[in-house]
Tab-separated table of C-alpha atoms in Angstrom:
chain	number	residue	atom	x	y	z
A	1152	MET	CA	-16.086	74.616	10.239
A	1153	THR	CA	-13.011	74.514	12.539
A	1154	ILE	CA	-9.736	76.269	11.713
A	1155	THR	CA	-8.086	72.797	11.266
A	1156	ARG	CA	-10.587	71.774	8.716
A	1157	ARG	CA	-10.339	75.022	6.908
A	1158	LEU	CA	-6.559	74.608	6.774
A	1159	GLN	CA	-6.977	71.074	5.356
A	1160	LEU	CA	-9.469	72.122	2.727
A	1161	ASN	CA	-7.401	75.142	1.641
A	1162	THR	CA	-4.314	73.008	1.392
A	1163	LEU	CA	-6.146	70.478	-0.682
A	1164	VAL	CA	-7.454	73.264	-2.914
A	1165	VAL	CA	-3.876	74.627	-3.416
A	1166	ALA	CA	-2.448	71.128	-4.060
A	1167	VAL	CA	-5.158	70.456	-6.758
A	1168	MET	CA	-4.496	73.825	-8.486
A	1169	LEU	CA	-0.804	73.109	-8.453
A	1170	LEU	CA	-1.403	69.637	-9.898
A	1171	LEU	CA	-3.572	71.081	-12.653
A	1172	ILE	CA	-0.918	73.639	-13.474
A	1173	ALA	CA	1.745	70.958	-13.740
A	1174	ILE	CA	-0.513	68.831	-16.062
A	1175	PHE	CA	-1.235	71.925	-18.171
A	1176	ALA	CA	2.484	72.865	-18.431
A	1177	TRP	CA	3.451	69.091	-19.309
A	1178	LEU	CA	0.912	69.031	-21.982
A	1179	PHE	CA	1.620	72.286	-23.764
A	1180	ILE	CA	5.478	72.220	-23.250
A	1181	GLY	CA	5.578	68.548	-24.273
A	1182	THR	CA	3.683	69.270	-27.415
A	1183	SER	CA	5.968	72.134	-28.266
A	1184	VAL	CA	9.056	70.257	-27.751
A	1185	GLU	CA	7.735	67.506	-29.915
A	1186	ARG	CA	6.927	69.817	-32.689
A	1187	LEU	CA	10.422	71.404	-32.478
A	1188	GLN	CA	11.884	67.938	-32.730
A	1189	THR	CA	9.683	67.034	-35.678
A	1190	ALA	CA	10.679	70.204	-37.454
A	1191	LYS	CA	14.371	69.566	-36.945
A	1192	ALA	CA	14.090	65.806	-38.033
A	1193	LEU	CA	12.260	66.838	-41.090
A	1194	LEU	CA	15.063	69.328	-42.048
A	1195	ALA	CA	17.817	66.820	-41.278
A	1196	ASP	CA	16.257	63.738	-43.016
A	1197	VAL	CA	15.113	65.353	-46.054
A	1198	THR	CA	18.227	67.524	-46.578
A	1199	LEU	CA	20.616	64.624	-46.105
A	1200	GLU	CA	18.564	62.293	-48.242
A	1201	ALA	CA	18.295	64.864	-51.106
A	1202	ALA	CA	21.932	65.338	-51.031
A	1203	ALA	CA	22.466	61.548	-51.188
A	1204	VAL	CA	20.006	61.203	-54.060
A	1205	ARG	CA	21.752	64.237	-55.945
A	1206	SER	CA	25.034	62.382	-55.540
A	1207	GLU	CA	23.650	59.040	-56.878
A	1208	PHE	CA	21.995	60.652	-59.978
A	1209	ASN	CA	25.040	62.852	-60.746
A	1210	ARG	CA	27.244	59.725	-60.671
A	1211	ALA	CA	24.926	57.912	-63.082
A	1212	ILE	CA	24.877	60.897	-65.394
A	1213	GLU	CA	28.628	60.997	-65.465
A	1214	ILE	CA	28.906	57.309	-66.359
A	1215	VAL	CA	26.248	57.659	-69.058
A	1216	ASN	CA	28.121	60.557	-70.696
A	1217	ALA	CA	31.324	58.395	-70.662
A	1218	ALA	CA	29.451	55.501	-72.128
A	1219	TYR	CA	27.934	57.799	-74.808
A	1220	ASN	CA	31.227	59.162	-75.820
A	1221	ASP	CA	33.080	55.832	-75.880
A	1222	GLY	CA	30.137	54.018	-77.544
A	1223	ASP	CA	30.376	51.306	-74.777
A	1224	ASP	CA	27.290	50.120	-72.710
A	1225	GLU	CA	29.157	47.803	-70.450
A	1226	ARG	CA	28.861	50.322	-67.549
A	1227	MET	CA	25.138	50.800	-67.917
A	1228	GLU	CA	24.529	48.380	-65.049
A	1229	GLU	CA	26.398	50.875	-62.779
A	1230	VAL	CA	23.982	53.574	-64.077
A	1231	ASP	CA	21.012	51.424	-63.300
A	1232	ALA	CA	22.310	50.600	-59.881
A	1233	ALA	CA	23.083	54.276	-59.165
A	1234	ILE	CA	19.593	55.455	-60.224
A	1235	ALA	CA	17.948	52.468	-58.430
A	1236	SER	CA	19.684	53.546	-55.229
A	1237	GLY	CA	18.486	57.096	-55.618
A	1238	LEU	CA	14.901	56.043	-56.273
A	1239	ASP	CA	14.898	53.711	-53.255
A	1240	ARG	CA	16.070	56.649	-51.182
A	1241	LEU	CA	13.234	58.794	-52.564
A	1242	GLU	CA	10.689	56.112	-51.900
A	1243	THR	CA	11.871	55.762	-48.216
A	1244	MET	CA	11.735	59.550	-47.957
A	1245	LYS	CA	8.178	59.604	-49.396
A	1246	GLN	CA	6.969	57.006	-46.960
A	1247	SER	CA	8.246	59.166	-44.029
A	1248	LEU	CA	6.389	62.185	-45.370
A	1249	GLN	CA	2.853	60.780	-45.454
A	1250	ASP	CA	1.521	63.759	-43.473
A	1251	ARG	CA	3.402	66.232	-45.766
A	1252	GLU	CA	1.646	65.965	-49.086
A	1253	ASP	CA	3.475	69.087	-50.387
A	1254	ILE	CA	6.866	67.663	-49.941
A	1255	ALA	CA	5.865	64.242	-51.036
A	1256	GLY	CA	4.703	65.712	-54.235
A	1257	LEU	CA	8.152	67.073	-54.878
A	1258	VAL	CA	9.557	63.727	-54.178
A	1259	ASP	CA	7.349	62.221	-56.829
A	1260	LYS	CA	8.585	64.977	-59.407
A	1261	VAL	CA	12.187	63.864	-58.639
A	1262	MET	CA	11.296	60.158	-58.991
A	1263	VAL	CA	9.712	60.783	-62.448
A	1264	ALA	CA	12.616	62.840	-63.519
A	1265	GLY	CA	15.046	60.270	-62.463
A	1266	ARG	CA	13.159	57.502	-64.368
A	1267	ASP	CA	13.144	59.652	-67.548
A	1268	VAL	CA	16.883	60.173	-67.397
A	1269	GLN	CA	17.426	56.390	-67.087
A	1270	GLU	CA	15.208	55.671	-70.027
A	1271	ILE	CA	16.775	58.215	-72.274
A	1272	ALA	CA	20.196	57.213	-71.241
A	1273	HIS	CA	19.658	53.586	-72.282
A	1274	GLU	CA	18.313	54.720	-75.696
A	1275	MET	CA	21.175	57.245	-76.264
A	1276	VAL	CA	23.945	54.777	-75.367
A	1277	ASP	CA	22.339	51.988	-77.553
A	1278	ALA	CA	22.202	54.450	-80.420
A	1279	SER	CA	25.836	55.326	-79.769
A	1280	VAL	CA	26.900	51.582	-79.612
A	1281	ASP	CA	25.071	51.041	-82.935
A	1282	GLN	CA	26.907	54.140	-84.323
A	1283	ASP	CA	23.640	55.764	-85.148
A	1284	TYR	CA	25.141	59.195	-84.341
A	1285	GLY	CA	22.242	61.120	-85.700
A	1286	THR	CA	19.852	59.532	-83.292
A	1287	ALA	CA	22.317	59.433	-80.651
A	1288	GLY	CA	23.061	63.093	-80.844
A	1289	LYS	CA	19.388	63.938	-80.628
A	1290	LEU	CA	18.909	61.658	-77.608
A	1291	HIS	CA	21.870	63.338	-75.974
A	1292	GLN	CA	20.238	66.625	-76.275
A	1293	SER	CA	17.074	65.169	-74.650
A	1294	PHE	CA	19.275	63.467	-72.133
A	1295	THR	CA	20.962	66.815	-71.135
A	1296	ALA	CA	17.620	68.471	-70.873
A	1297	SER	CA	16.232	65.713	-68.776
A	1298	GLY	CA	19.296	65.847	-66.602
A	1299	GLU	CA	18.763	69.536	-65.886
A	1300	VAL	CA	15.017	68.894	-65.047
A	1301	LEU	CA	16.283	66.234	-62.607
A	1302	GLU	CA	18.845	68.605	-61.073
A	1303	LEU	CA	16.186	71.421	-60.725
A	1304	ALA	CA	13.690	69.031	-59.127
A	1305	VAL	CA	16.279	67.905	-56.482
A	1306	LEU	CA	17.227	71.397	-55.740
A	1307	ASP	CA	13.575	72.368	-55.421
A	1308	LEU	CA	12.966	69.419	-53.086
A	1309	ASP	CA	15.831	70.488	-50.926
A	1310	GLU	CA	14.698	74.166	-50.908
A	1311	GLN	CA	11.077	73.535	-50.179
A	1312	SER	CA	11.872	71.020	-47.453
A	1313	ARG	CA	14.090	73.627	-45.741
A	1314	LEU	CA	11.326	76.234	-46.150
A	1315	ALA	CA	8.732	73.849	-44.802
A	1316	SER	CA	10.969	72.846	-41.885
A	1317	ASP	CA	11.677	76.594	-41.093
A	1318	LEU	CA	7.838	77.301	-41.013
A	1319	ASP	CA	7.199	74.288	-38.769
A	1320	PHE	CA	10.051	75.331	-36.455
A	1321	ALA	CA	8.657	78.988	-36.349
A	1322	ALA	CA	5.098	77.652	-35.436
A	1323	ALA	CA	6.569	75.326	-32.823
A	1324	GLU	CA	8.568	78.106	-31.189
A	1325	GLU	CA	5.359	80.305	-31.231
A	1326	SER	CA	3.485	77.487	-29.635
A	1327	ALA	CA	6.234	77.238	-26.938
A	1328	LEU	CA	6.101	80.891	-26.348
A	1329	GLN	CA	2.225	80.805	-25.908
A	1330	SER	CA	2.639	77.979	-23.510
A	1331	ARG	CA	5.140	79.804	-21.329
A	1332	VAL	CA	2.738	82.811	-21.364
A	1333	LEU	CA	-0.255	80.836	-20.345
A	1334	ILE	CA	1.793	78.974	-17.596
A	1335	SER	CA	2.920	82.381	-16.270
A	1336	ILE	CA	-0.658	83.717	-16.167
A	1337	SER	CA	-1.752	80.566	-14.427
A	1338	SER	CA	0.967	80.787	-11.966
A	1339	ILE	CA	0.074	84.371	-11.263
A	1340	GLY	CA	-3.477	83.318	-10.787
A	1341	VAL	CA	-2.510	80.601	-8.297
A	1342	LEU	CA	-0.402	83.091	-6.370
A	1343	LEU	CA	-3.411	85.483	-6.131
A	1344	VAL	CA	-5.637	82.605	-4.879
A	1345	LEU	CA	-2.928	81.637	-2.370
A	1346	ALA	CA	-2.814	85.379	-1.167
A	1347	GLY	CA	-6.570	85.362	-0.863
A	1348	LEU	CA	-6.639	82.054	1.128
A	1349	GLY	CA	-3.912	83.329	3.389
A	1350	PHE	CA	-5.885	86.502	4.069
A	1351	PHE	CA	-9.024	84.529	4.713
A	1352	ILE	CA	-7.194	82.092	7.063
A	1353	ASN	CA	-5.523	84.768	8.935
A	1354	ARG	CA	-8.844	86.703	9.320
A	1355	SER	CA	-10.583	83.505	10.610
A	1356	ILE	CA	-7.824	82.832	13.091
A	1357	THR	CA	-7.806	86.381	14.318
A	1358	ARG	CA	-11.556	86.617	14.656
A	1359	SER	CA	-11.632	83.297	16.628
A	1360	VAL	CA	-8.785	84.380	18.896
A	1361	LYS	CA	-10.474	87.770	19.421
A	1362	ILE	CA	-13.666	86.003	20.534
A	1363	VAL	CA	-11.817	83.669	22.896
A	1364	VAL	CA	-9.964	86.676	24.396
A	1365	ASP	CA	-13.178	88.712	24.739
A	1366	GLY	CA	-14.941	85.686	26.608
A	1367	ALA	CA	-11.850	85.379	28.950
A	1368	HIS	CA	-11.999	89.074	29.775
A	1369	CYS	CA	-15.834	88.874	30.403
A	1370	LEU	CA	-15.122	86.064	32.823
A	1371	SER	CA	-12.493	87.875	34.498
A	1372	GLN	CA	-14.868	90.796	35.007
A	1373	GLY	CA	-17.359	88.353	36.612
A	1374	ASP	CA	-19.587	88.186	33.623
A	1375	ILE	CA	-21.033	84.578	33.734
A	1376	ASN	CA	-22.871	85.041	30.398
A	1377	LEU	CA	-21.126	82.398	28.334
A	1378	SER	CA	-22.539	83.517	24.976
A	1379	SER	CA	-19.139	84.828	24.052
A	1380	MET	CA	-17.354	81.591	25.044
A	1381	ASP	CA	-19.905	79.443	23.149
A	1382	ARG	CA	-19.415	81.513	20.071
A	1383	ALA	CA	-15.703	81.001	20.301
A	1384	ARG	CA	-16.128	77.272	20.768
A	1385	TYR	CA	-18.241	77.085	17.550
A	1386	GLU	CA	-15.985	79.336	15.557
A	1387	ASN	CA	-12.990	76.871	16.530
């Protein structure tokens, strides 16, 4: 094999190795970045939606308490609208968490608690409007307890979503670190290969030049044996 062909082959090998490292880096780093973005998105979406749901339900509870105290059910449509808005947000949140059954389960608990509050609220206000104060008082106790359950469910959803996001974020950071380590090791390996190729090429060139010089020296001494020159030609 001639020196030129050796150089071409070695260059091709180096190019292929560099391409493989680039693909390797793109796959691992790209996956790590995607996981980081997903973790951040989960935290942002669930936290914001949980805050909005909590606001909607709190507004509904305030209206219900006012309607109960006044014995007036005219504003119950506002209650239904606020709770419906909160439930719609929860349903949208649940659909976006199809691959996170743990968080989706907490969303279901909040939805159940919200519907319980809505049902008891109507019964309580109706009893208040009918001046059935005994029944209304008992229902008010149930309504208060249901409101507390709803509040705790929303807080649990917010806390657990934050925890899940933190765990996902930590896992993504660890994956990114592993990717950097693997890429560094691969780069070192390529450098070692390049050093070995450089040594091999340098040795081949040096040996070929030495043969040619030795052949020229033989000719200058009157040695017409061309075995050295033939060897040099074949080496080149």
